[in-house]
One Martini backbone bead per residue (centre of mass of N, CA, C, O) as a GRO file, in nm:
protein
  156
    1MET     BB    1   1.378  -3.107   2.626
    2PRO     BB    2   1.534  -3.162   2.356
    3HIS     BB    3   1.783  -3.240   2.191
    4PRO     BB    4   1.957  -3.036   1.969
    5ASP     BB    5   1.976  -3.284   1.745
    6GLN     BB    6   1.672  -3.294   1.760
    7PRO     BB    7   1.381  -3.284   1.628
    8LEU     BB    8   1.095  -3.130   1.617
    9THR     BB    9   0.774  -3.193   1.747
   10ASN     BB   10   0.438  -3.197   1.830
   11ASP     BB   11   0.509  -3.339   2.118
   12ASP     BB   12   0.631  -3.111   2.224
   13ASP     BB   13   0.627  -2.862   2.483
   14GLU     BB   14   0.658  -2.650   2.284
   15GLU     BB   15   0.529  -2.353   2.190
   16GLU     BB   16   0.374  -2.198   1.951
   17ASP     BB   17   0.366  -1.892   1.757
   18LEU     BB   18   0.040  -1.808   1.760
   19LEU     BB   19  -0.235  -1.670   1.636
   20ASN     BB   20  -0.515  -1.547   1.691
   21GLU     BB   21  -0.803  -1.487   1.529
   22GLU     BB   22  -0.810  -1.178   1.570
   23ASP     BB   23  -0.518  -1.125   1.471
   24GLU     BB   24  -0.553  -1.248   1.191
   25ASP     BB   25  -0.778  -1.055   1.099
   26LEU     BB   26  -0.617  -0.795   1.135
   27LEU     BB   27  -0.387  -0.864   0.944
   28GLU     BB   28  -0.560  -0.906   0.691
   29TRP     BB   29  -0.697  -0.631   0.687
   30ALA     BB   30  -0.441  -0.454   0.679
   31ALA     BB   31  -0.309  -0.571   0.425
   32THR     BB   32  -0.545  -0.503   0.240
   33ALA     BB   33  -0.567  -0.201   0.290
   34GLU     BB   34  -0.274  -0.129   0.207
   35LEU     BB   35  -0.274  -0.246  -0.075
   36TYR     BB   36  -0.520  -0.089  -0.191
   37ALA     BB   37  -0.416   0.190  -0.130
   38VAL     BB   38  -0.172   0.175  -0.318
   39GLY     BB   39  -0.334   0.130  -0.573
   40TYR     BB   40  -0.497   0.394  -0.568
   41ILE     BB   41  -0.261   0.586  -0.548
   42ARG     BB   42  -0.126   0.506  -0.814
   43ILE     BB   43  -0.356   0.571  -1.005
   44LEU     BB   44  -0.390   0.867  -0.927
   45ALA     BB   45  -0.098   0.967  -0.970
   46ASP     BB   46  -0.078   0.889  -1.268
   47ALA     BB   47  -0.320   1.058  -1.371
   48ILE     BB   48  -0.206   1.329  -1.278
   49GLU     BB   49   0.066   1.320  -1.426
   50ARG     BB   50  -0.083   1.297  -1.716
   51GLY     BB   51  -0.361   1.476  -1.702
   52ASP     BB   52  -0.616   1.341  -1.646
   53ALA     BB   53  -0.952   1.378  -1.621
   54ASP     BB   54  -0.964   1.081  -1.540
   55LEU     BB   55  -0.877   0.925  -1.227
   56GLN     BB   56  -0.985   0.612  -1.196
   57VAL     BB   57  -1.154   0.660  -0.918
   58ASP     BB   58  -1.358   0.580  -0.674
   59PRO     BB   59  -1.452   0.781  -0.421
   60GLY     BB   60  -1.555   0.564  -0.217
   61ALA     BB   61  -1.314   0.374  -0.234
   62TRP     BB   62  -1.104   0.576  -0.145
   63GLU     BB   63  -1.216   0.651   0.132
   64ASN     BB   64  -1.236   0.366   0.256
   65THR     BB   65  -0.942   0.270   0.209
   66LEU     BB   66  -0.784   0.504   0.347
   67THR     BB   67  -0.921   0.473   0.620
   68ALA     BB   68  -0.823   0.182   0.666
   69ALA     BB   69  -0.520   0.247   0.648
   70GLU     BB   70  -0.513   0.432   0.890
   71GLY     BB   71  -0.598   0.214   1.091
   72ALA     BB   72  -0.359   0.026   1.037
   73MET     BB   73  -0.141   0.230   1.117
   74LEU     BB   74  -0.233   0.252   1.413
   75GLU     BB   75  -0.169  -0.047   1.476
   76HIS     BB   76   0.131  -0.011   1.445
   77ILE     BB   77   0.171   0.199   1.670
   78ARG     BB   78   0.040   0.001   1.895
   79GLY     BB   79   0.182  -0.295   1.818
   80ARG     BB   80  -0.017  -0.507   1.657
   81LEU     BB   81   0.168  -0.434   1.411
   82HIS     BB   82   0.389  -0.544   1.142
   83GLY     BB   83   0.631  -0.419   0.905
   84PRO     BB   84   0.852  -0.281   0.672
   85THR     BB   85   0.772  -0.039   0.860
   86ALA     BB   86   0.779   0.247   1.067
   87ILE     BB   87   0.509   0.383   1.193
   88THR     BB   88   0.386   0.711   1.216
   89ALA     BB   89   0.207   0.985   1.287
   90GLY     BB   90   0.301   1.132   1.028
   91ASP     BB   91   0.201   0.914   0.832
   92VAL     BB   92  -0.098   0.937   0.905
   93GLU     BB   93  -0.127   1.236   0.834
   94ARG     BB   94  -0.049   1.205   0.535
   95MET     BB   95  -0.279   1.011   0.465
   96ARG     BB   96  -0.506   1.202   0.541
   97ARG     BB   97  -0.428   1.423   0.339
   98LEU     BB   98  -0.450   1.248   0.089
   99ARG     BB   99  -0.744   1.177   0.118
  100GLU     BB  100  -0.850   1.467   0.100
  101LEU     BB  101  -0.721   1.553  -0.172
  102GLY     BB  102  -0.830   1.314  -0.338
  103SER     BB  103  -1.129   1.363  -0.291
  104ALA     BB  104  -1.140   1.641  -0.418
  105ALA     BB  105  -1.038   1.555  -0.698
  106LEU     BB  106  -1.264   1.334  -0.751
  107LEU     BB  107  -1.491   1.581  -0.713
  108GLY     BB  108  -1.345   1.826  -0.899
  109GLY     BB  109  -1.120   1.946  -0.777
  110GLY     BB  110  -0.825   2.016  -0.709
  111ARG     BB  111  -0.457   1.979  -0.796
  112PRO     BB  112  -0.223   1.983  -0.602
  113PRO     BB  113   0.122   1.963  -0.609
  114GLU     BB  114   0.140   1.774  -0.340
  115LEU     BB  115   0.001   1.508  -0.427
  116GLY     BB  116   0.229   1.343  -0.557
  117PRO     BB  117   0.445   1.341  -0.327
  118LEU     BB  118   0.248   1.232  -0.112
  119ALA     BB  119   0.193   0.960  -0.245
  120LEU     BB  120   0.485   0.856  -0.230
  121GLN     BB  121   0.517   0.873   0.077
  122CYS     BB  122   0.285   0.677   0.149
  123MET     BB  123   0.391   0.428   0.005
  124GLU     BB  124   0.664   0.422   0.160
  125SER     BB  125   0.547   0.399   0.450
  126LEU     BB  126   0.432   0.104   0.392
  127PHE     BB  127   0.691  -0.033   0.190
  128GLY     BB  128   0.921   0.126   0.132
  129SER     BB  129   1.153   0.053  -0.112
  130ASP     BB  130   0.913  -0.159  -0.227
  131TRP     BB  131   0.668   0.017  -0.343
  132LYS     BB  132   0.667  -0.039  -0.651
  133ARG     BB  133   0.594  -0.336  -0.644
  134ALA     BB  134   0.342  -0.311  -0.469
  135ALA     BB  135   0.192  -0.117  -0.663
  136ARG     BB  136   0.167  -0.309  -0.903
  137VAL     BB  137   0.007  -0.526  -0.761
  138ALA     BB  138  -0.221  -0.348  -0.648
  139GLU     BB  139  -0.327  -0.232  -0.913
  140SER     BB  140  -0.432  -0.502  -1.027
  141HIS     BB  141  -0.635  -0.555  -0.799
  142VAL     BB  142  -0.800  -0.295  -0.823
  143ARG     BB  143  -0.890  -0.326  -1.116
  144ALA     BB  144  -1.044  -0.590  -1.068
  145LEU     BB  145  -1.236  -0.487  -0.853
  146ASN     BB  146  -1.359  -0.251  -1.015
  147GLN     BB  147  -1.473  -0.419  -1.245
  148ALA     BB  148  -1.673  -0.572  -1.050
  149PHE     BB  149  -1.791  -0.305  -0.864
  150HIS     BB  150  -1.686  -0.042  -1.072
  151PRO     BB  151  -1.738  -0.025  -1.399
  152ARG     BB  152  -1.771   0.313  -1.415
  153SER     BB  153  -1.486   0.432  -1.302
  154GLY     BB  154  -1.237   0.366  -1.524
  155THR     BB  155  -1.088   0.123  -1.397
  156GLN     BB  156  -0.878  -0.063  -1.649
   0.00000   0.00000   0.00000
């Protein structure tokens, strides 16, 4: 071990704390799923709050993204991922409920009053008190993605 006053170099015997490729892929997948989920949640919640007839989210994209976010949240619970918040089983259940209610609304079903507050809780469970900033960033990414892949979804 080098003297405390000497800088560490790559030649030192200390190993760096690096992620293996599988863990890096999981982390990238989870971060992307959570970010896009917050974007879709924000778009849907805002459209419902305004009373828009068009909820501006592709139903398939909603289902796939929120299902992926649930999976990422489970990886947090298993301890394989860490984020700005401590994800609980209750958070995963709320996300699952939001996915179901949102899917029903996107397919022309009702818009229960709990949908808006549930959306806010889910965004906060993923990003903590910084969820508003994360939601703004995510919304712009989702709109760009939808414009490229779902041009008729109305998300513009």
